[in-house]
Amino acid sequence: MKHFSILSKKYFKCIVIGVSAGGMRALNKLLPVIPLEFPIPIVIVQHIHKSSTGFYIESLNSKCHITVKLAENNETLKSGFAYFAPPDNHVQITEEHKILLTKDEKVNYSRPAIDVLFNSASEIFEKNLLGIILTGANYDGTEGMEAIKQAGGFTIAQNPIDAEYPVMPKSAVDSGKIDLILTLDEISSVFINWRRT
């Protein structure tokens, strides 16, 4: 497929994913297909209520080859891990490729906010960053995707027609800063076939 050949020419040091409403279904489809030897750390912001428990993360981890966990302050990003922003915490990436958790003001009515992660990661990884925006019912992530593109990174949006809640990916697509618009199945195939083309 065309998108495999495009991505096979890229070198990424980090993947950031933003998702909101409908995210549980999307991530349960996407993360379990990622192979154990996947070479790039993944950091995820999903809009969740501040009182949420860790059961959702534990359930995902039990289905995945890579390790899925809540991000901890000051831990170093490692391949084979998917780090989720904890409830009521923004996630940023430091120059040392460590996770920084903050209680700064909400952005787009959200904490954690997708834009906070995407903006931070774009400054650190520049052209070596892949940003993915999935289903959601607000506009969080659009500004962050623009920042990723401006820094030279690569952007993928879930096709709004395919998304359970199309507002968030459509907003990103409408910004004109999306390199590939893919269905969830196609994004899953990207992970399955990573570097095989």
mmCIF file of C-alpha atoms in Angstrom:
data_model
loop_
_atom_site.group_PDB
_atom_site.id
_atom_site.type_symbol
_atom_site.label_atom_id
_atom_site.label_comp_id
_atom_site.label_asym_id
_atom_site.label_seq_id
_atom_site.Cartn_x
_atom_site.Cartn_y
_atom_site.Cartn_z
ATOM 1 C CA MET A 1 0.000 0.000 0.000
ATOM 2 C CA LYS A 2 1.071 3.532 -0.717
ATOM 3 C CA HIS A 3 1.155 4.648 2.912
ATOM 4 C CA PHE A 4 3.516 1.802 3.844
ATOM 5 C CA SER A 5 6.055 2.972 1.281
ATOM 6 C CA ILE A 6 5.763 6.563 2.496
ATOM 7 C CA LEU A 7 6.296 5.639 6.136
ATOM 8 C CA SER A 8 9.102 3.190 5.391
ATOM 9 C CA LYS A 9 11.228 6.158 4.314
ATOM 10 C CA LYS A 10 10.735 7.948 7.629
ATOM 11 C CA TYR A 11 12.686 7.600 10.863
ATOM 12 C CA PHE A 12 10.700 8.216 14.028
ATOM 13 C CA LYS A 13 11.898 8.452 17.606
ATOM 14 C CA CYS A 14 8.437 8.808 19.125
ATOM 15 C CA ILE A 15 4.764 8.353 18.244
ATOM 16 C CA VAL A 16 2.088 10.480 19.909
ATOM 17 C CA ILE A 17 -1.598 9.584 19.741
ATOM 18 C CA GLY A 18 -4.559 11.763 20.655
ATOM 19 C CA VAL A 19 -8.035 10.335 21.170
ATOM 20 C CA SER A 20 -11.224 11.292 22.945
ATOM 21 C CA ALA A 21 -14.829 10.054 22.664
ATOM 22 C CA GLY A 22 -14.910 6.588 21.145
ATOM 23 C CA GLY A 23 -11.318 6.043 22.131
ATOM 24 C CA MET A 24 -11.816 2.855 24.107
ATOM 25 C CA ARG A 25 -13.080 0.991 21.058
ATOM 26 C CA ALA A 26 -10.435 2.503 18.765
ATOM 27 C CA LEU A 27 -7.487 1.770 21.035
ATOM 28 C CA ASN A 28 -8.699 -1.754 21.771
ATOM 29 C CA LYS A 29 -8.510 -2.342 18.048
ATOM 30 C CA LEU A 30 -5.229 -0.537 17.419
ATOM 31 C CA LEU A 31 -2.860 -1.287 20.302
ATOM 32 C CA PRO A 32 -3.169 -5.108 20.477
ATOM 33 C CA VAL A 33 -1.846 -5.484 16.903
ATOM 34 C CA ILE A 34 1.431 -3.713 17.655
ATOM 35 C CA PRO A 35 4.231 -6.309 17.701
ATOM 36 C CA LEU A 36 6.389 -6.908 20.745
ATOM 37 C CA GLU A 37 9.526 -5.799 18.894
ATOM 38 C CA PHE A 38 7.996 -2.454 17.888
ATOM 39 C CA PRO A 39 10.955 -0.067 18.033
ATOM 40 C CA ILE A 40 9.348 3.263 18.954
ATOM 41 C CA PRO A 41 7.852 4.506 22.242
ATOM 42 C CA ILE A 42 4.225 5.603 22.053
ATOM 43 C CA VAL A 43 2.660 8.312 24.217
ATOM 44 C CA ILE A 44 -1.117 8.607 24.336
ATOM 45 C CA VAL A 45 -3.487 11.268 25.583
ATOM 46 C CA GLN A 46 -7.054 10.106 25.939
ATOM 47 C CA HIS A 47 -9.641 12.394 27.463
ATOM 48 C CA ILE A 48 -10.774 10.610 30.602
ATOM 49 C CA HIS A 49 -12.473 11.747 33.801
ATOM 50 C CA LYS A 50 -10.137 12.616 36.644
ATOM 51 C CA SER A 51 -11.750 9.961 38.846
ATOM 52 C CA SER A 52 -11.045 7.156 36.364
ATOM 53 C CA THR A 53 -9.312 4.079 37.734
ATOM 54 C CA GLY A 54 -6.443 2.196 36.124
ATOM 55 C CA PHE A 55 -8.653 -0.762 35.180
ATOM 56 C CA TYR A 56 -8.918 0.339 31.551
ATOM 57 C CA ILE A 57 -5.124 0.463 31.210
ATOM 58 C CA GLU A 58 -4.722 -2.911 32.919
ATOM 59 C CA SER A 59 -7.300 -4.415 30.561
ATOM 60 C CA LEU A 60 -5.516 -3.015 27.510
ATOM 61 C CA ASN A 61 -2.151 -4.218 28.759
ATOM 62 C CA SER A 62 -3.488 -7.760 29.127
ATOM 63 C CA LYS A 63 -4.404 -7.760 25.422
ATOM 64 C CA CYS A 64 -1.209 -6.198 24.061
ATOM 65 C CA HIS A 65 2.254 -7.467 23.133
ATOM 66 C CA ILE A 66 3.863 -4.183 24.139
ATOM 67 C CA THR A 67 3.571 -2.862 27.707
ATOM 68 C CA VAL A 68 0.684 -0.440 28.231
ATOM 69 C CA LYS A 69 0.905 1.672 31.374
ATOM 70 C CA LEU A 70 0.124 4.992 32.977
ATOM 71 C CA ALA A 71 2.952 7.449 32.477
ATOM 72 C CA GLU A 72 4.995 8.290 35.557
ATOM 73 C CA ASN A 73 6.727 11.577 36.148
ATOM 74 C CA ASN A 74 10.392 11.626 35.110
ATOM 75 C CA GLU A 75 10.446 8.140 33.546
ATOM 76 C CA THR A 76 12.436 7.718 30.345
ATOM 77 C CA LEU A 77 10.658 6.778 27.139
ATOM 78 C CA LYS A 78 11.475 3.249 25.983
ATOM 79 C CA SER A 79 10.588 1.177 22.945
ATOM 80 C CA GLY A 80 8.031 -1.550 23.563
ATOM 81 C CA PHE A 81 5.937 0.742 25.772
ATOM 82 C CA ALA A 82 2.740 2.738 25.305
ATOM 83 C CA TYR A 83 2.406 5.433 27.953
ATOM 84 C CA PHE A 84 -1.012 6.874 28.822
ATOM 85 C CA ALA A 85 -1.449 10.300 30.374
ATOM 86 C CA PRO A 86 -2.780 9.779 33.900
ATOM 87 C CA PRO A 87 -6.188 11.275 34.749
ATOM 88 C CA ASP A 88 -6.078 15.031 35.492
ATOM 89 C CA ASN A 89 -2.437 15.391 34.367
ATOM 90 C CA HIS A 90 -0.954 16.992 31.281
ATOM 91 C CA VAL A 91 1.944 15.063 29.730
ATOM 92 C CA GLN A 92 4.973 16.720 28.185
ATOM 93 C CA ILE A 93 8.301 15.372 26.907
ATOM 94 C CA THR A 94 11.606 16.804 28.103
ATOM 95 C CA GLU A 95 14.875 17.202 26.195
ATOM 96 C CA GLU A 96 16.128 14.064 27.943
ATOM 97 C CA HIS A 97 13.187 12.120 26.454
ATOM 98 C CA LYS A 98 11.591 11.856 29.869
ATOM 99 C CA ILE A 99 7.952 12.283 30.810
ATOM 100 C CA LEU A 100 6.893 15.420 32.641
ATOM 101 C CA LEU A 101 3.482 15.435 34.348
ATOM 102 C CA THR A 102 1.912 18.776 35.243
ATOM 103 C CA LYS A 103 -1.265 20.163 36.750
ATOM 104 C CA ASP A 104 -1.255 23.275 34.553
ATOM 105 C CA GLU A 105 -4.549 24.858 33.510
ATOM 106 C CA LYS A 106 -6.871 22.897 31.268
ATOM 107 C CA VAL A 107 -6.428 23.289 27.515
ATOM 108 C CA ASN A 108 -9.499 22.847 25.303
ATOM 109 C CA TYR A 109 -11.382 22.157 28.534
ATOM 110 C CA SER A 110 -9.184 19.097 29.059
ATOM 111 C CA ARG A 111 -6.461 17.866 31.381
ATOM 112 C CA PRO A 112 -4.793 15.869 29.986
ATOM 113 C CA ALA A 113 -4.894 17.763 26.697
ATOM 114 C CA ILE A 114 -3.722 16.409 23.367
ATOM 115 C CA ASP A 115 -2.337 19.767 22.237
ATOM 116 C CA VAL A 116 -0.067 19.965 25.288
ATOM 117 C CA LEU A 117 1.564 16.618 24.464
ATOM 118 C CA PHE A 118 1.766 17.234 20.718
ATOM 119 C CA ASN A 119 3.261 20.722 21.076
ATOM 120 C CA SER A 120 5.841 19.514 23.574
ATOM 121 C CA ALA A 121 6.839 16.444 21.556
ATOM 122 C CA SER A 122 7.118 18.459 18.334
ATOM 123 C CA GLU A 123 9.731 20.707 19.942
ATOM 124 C CA ILE A 124 11.807 17.749 21.090
ATOM 125 C CA PHE A 125 11.566 15.286 18.204
ATOM 126 C CA GLU A 126 10.904 17.644 15.262
ATOM 127 C CA LYS A 127 11.051 15.633 11.988
ATOM 128 C CA ASN A 128 11.368 12.359 13.916
ATOM 129 C CA LEU A 129 7.863 12.562 15.389
ATOM 130 C CA LEU A 130 4.723 10.810 14.154
ATOM 131 C CA GLY A 131 1.417 12.262 15.334
ATOM 132 C CA ILE A 132 -1.861 10.350 15.089
ATOM 133 C CA ILE A 133 -5.303 11.807 15.817
ATOM 134 C CA LEU A 134 -8.252 9.476 16.294
ATOM 135 C CA THR A 135 -11.952 9.658 17.124
ATOM 136 C CA GLY A 136 -13.190 12.483 19.340
ATOM 137 C CA ALA A 137 -15.944 15.031 19.846
ATOM 138 C CA ASN A 138 -13.968 18.270 20.263
ATOM 139 C CA TYR A 139 -11.119 20.172 18.598
ATOM 140 C CA ASP A 140 -8.215 19.200 20.842
ATOM 141 C CA GLY A 141 -5.211 18.030 18.834
ATOM 142 C CA THR A 142 -5.615 20.259 15.770
ATOM 143 C CA GLU A 143 -3.166 22.886 17.002
ATOM 144 C CA GLY A 144 -0.785 20.135 18.055
ATOM 145 C CA MET A 145 -0.889 18.501 14.624
ATOM 146 C CA GLU A 146 -0.107 21.865 13.072
ATOM 147 C CA ALA A 147 2.901 22.152 15.398
ATOM 148 C CA ILE A 148 4.108 18.675 14.409
ATOM 149 C CA LYS A 149 3.917 19.573 10.718
ATOM 150 C CA GLN A 150 5.652 22.910 11.259
ATOM 151 C CA ALA A 151 8.503 21.112 13.032
ATOM 152 C CA GLY A 152 8.894 18.689 10.120
ATOM 153 C CA GLY A 153 7.085 15.711 11.623
ATOM 154 C CA PHE A 154 4.537 13.410 9.998
ATOM 155 C CA THR A 155 0.793 13.370 10.698
ATOM 156 C CA ILE A 156 -1.966 10.784 10.348
ATOM 157 C CA ALA A 157 -5.670 11.326 11.004
ATOM 158 C CA GLN A 158 -8.349 8.692 11.266
ATOM 159 C CA ASN A 159 -10.748 9.138 8.365
ATOM 160 C CA PRO A 160 -13.672 11.088 9.866
ATOM 161 C CA ILE A 161 -16.115 8.835 8.025
ATOM 162 C CA ASP A 162 -14.568 5.865 9.846
ATOM 163 C CA ALA A 163 -14.459 7.540 13.274
ATOM 164 C CA GLU A 164 -17.098 6.867 15.919
ATOM 165 C CA TYR A 165 -16.957 10.598 16.714
ATOM 166 C CA PRO A 166 -15.677 12.483 13.640
ATOM 167 C CA VAL A 167 -15.313 16.042 14.986
ATOM 168 C CA MET A 168 -11.738 15.752 16.243
ATOM 169 C CA PRO A 169 -10.134 14.049 13.230
ATOM 170 C CA LYS A 170 -12.180 16.229 10.844
ATOM 171 C CA SER A 171 -10.896 19.373 12.545
ATOM 172 C CA ALA A 172 -7.338 18.152 12.060
ATOM 173 C CA VAL A 173 -7.987 17.229 8.422
ATOM 174 C CA ASP A 174 -9.585 20.624 7.765
ATOM 175 C CA SER A 175 -6.405 22.317 9.015
ATOM 176 C CA GLY A 176 -4.601 21.052 5.912
ATOM 177 C CA LYS A 177 -1.749 19.678 8.030
ATOM 178 C CA ILE A 178 -2.476 15.955 7.709
ATOM 179 C CA ASP A 179 -0.187 13.786 5.591
ATOM 180 C CA LEU A 180 -2.339 10.647 5.556
ATOM 181 C CA ILE A 181 -6.051 10.128 6.199
ATOM 182 C CA LEU A 182 -6.617 6.459 7.039
ATOM 183 C CA THR A 183 -9.281 4.190 8.452
ATOM 184 C CA LEU A 184 -8.596 2.518 11.779
ATOM 185 C CA ASP A 185 -7.954 -0.754 9.931
ATOM 186 C CA GLU A 186 -5.369 0.983 7.743
ATOM 187 C CA ILE A 187 -3.653 2.543 10.765
ATOM 188 C CA SER A 188 -3.560 -0.904 12.377
ATOM 189 C CA SER A 189 -1.956 -2.280 9.195
ATOM 190 C CA VAL A 190 0.708 0.403 9.405
ATOM 191 C CA PHE A 191 1.741 -0.904 12.829
ATOM 192 C CA ILE A 192 1.538 -4.549 11.794
ATOM 193 C CA ASN A 193 3.680 -3.996 8.707
ATOM 194 C CA TRP A 194 6.065 -1.449 10.217
ATOM 195 C CA ARG A 195 9.406 -1.425 8.342
ATOM 196 C CA ARG A 196 8.500 -4.562 6.352
ATOM 197 C CA THR A 197 8.172 -2.754 3.029
#
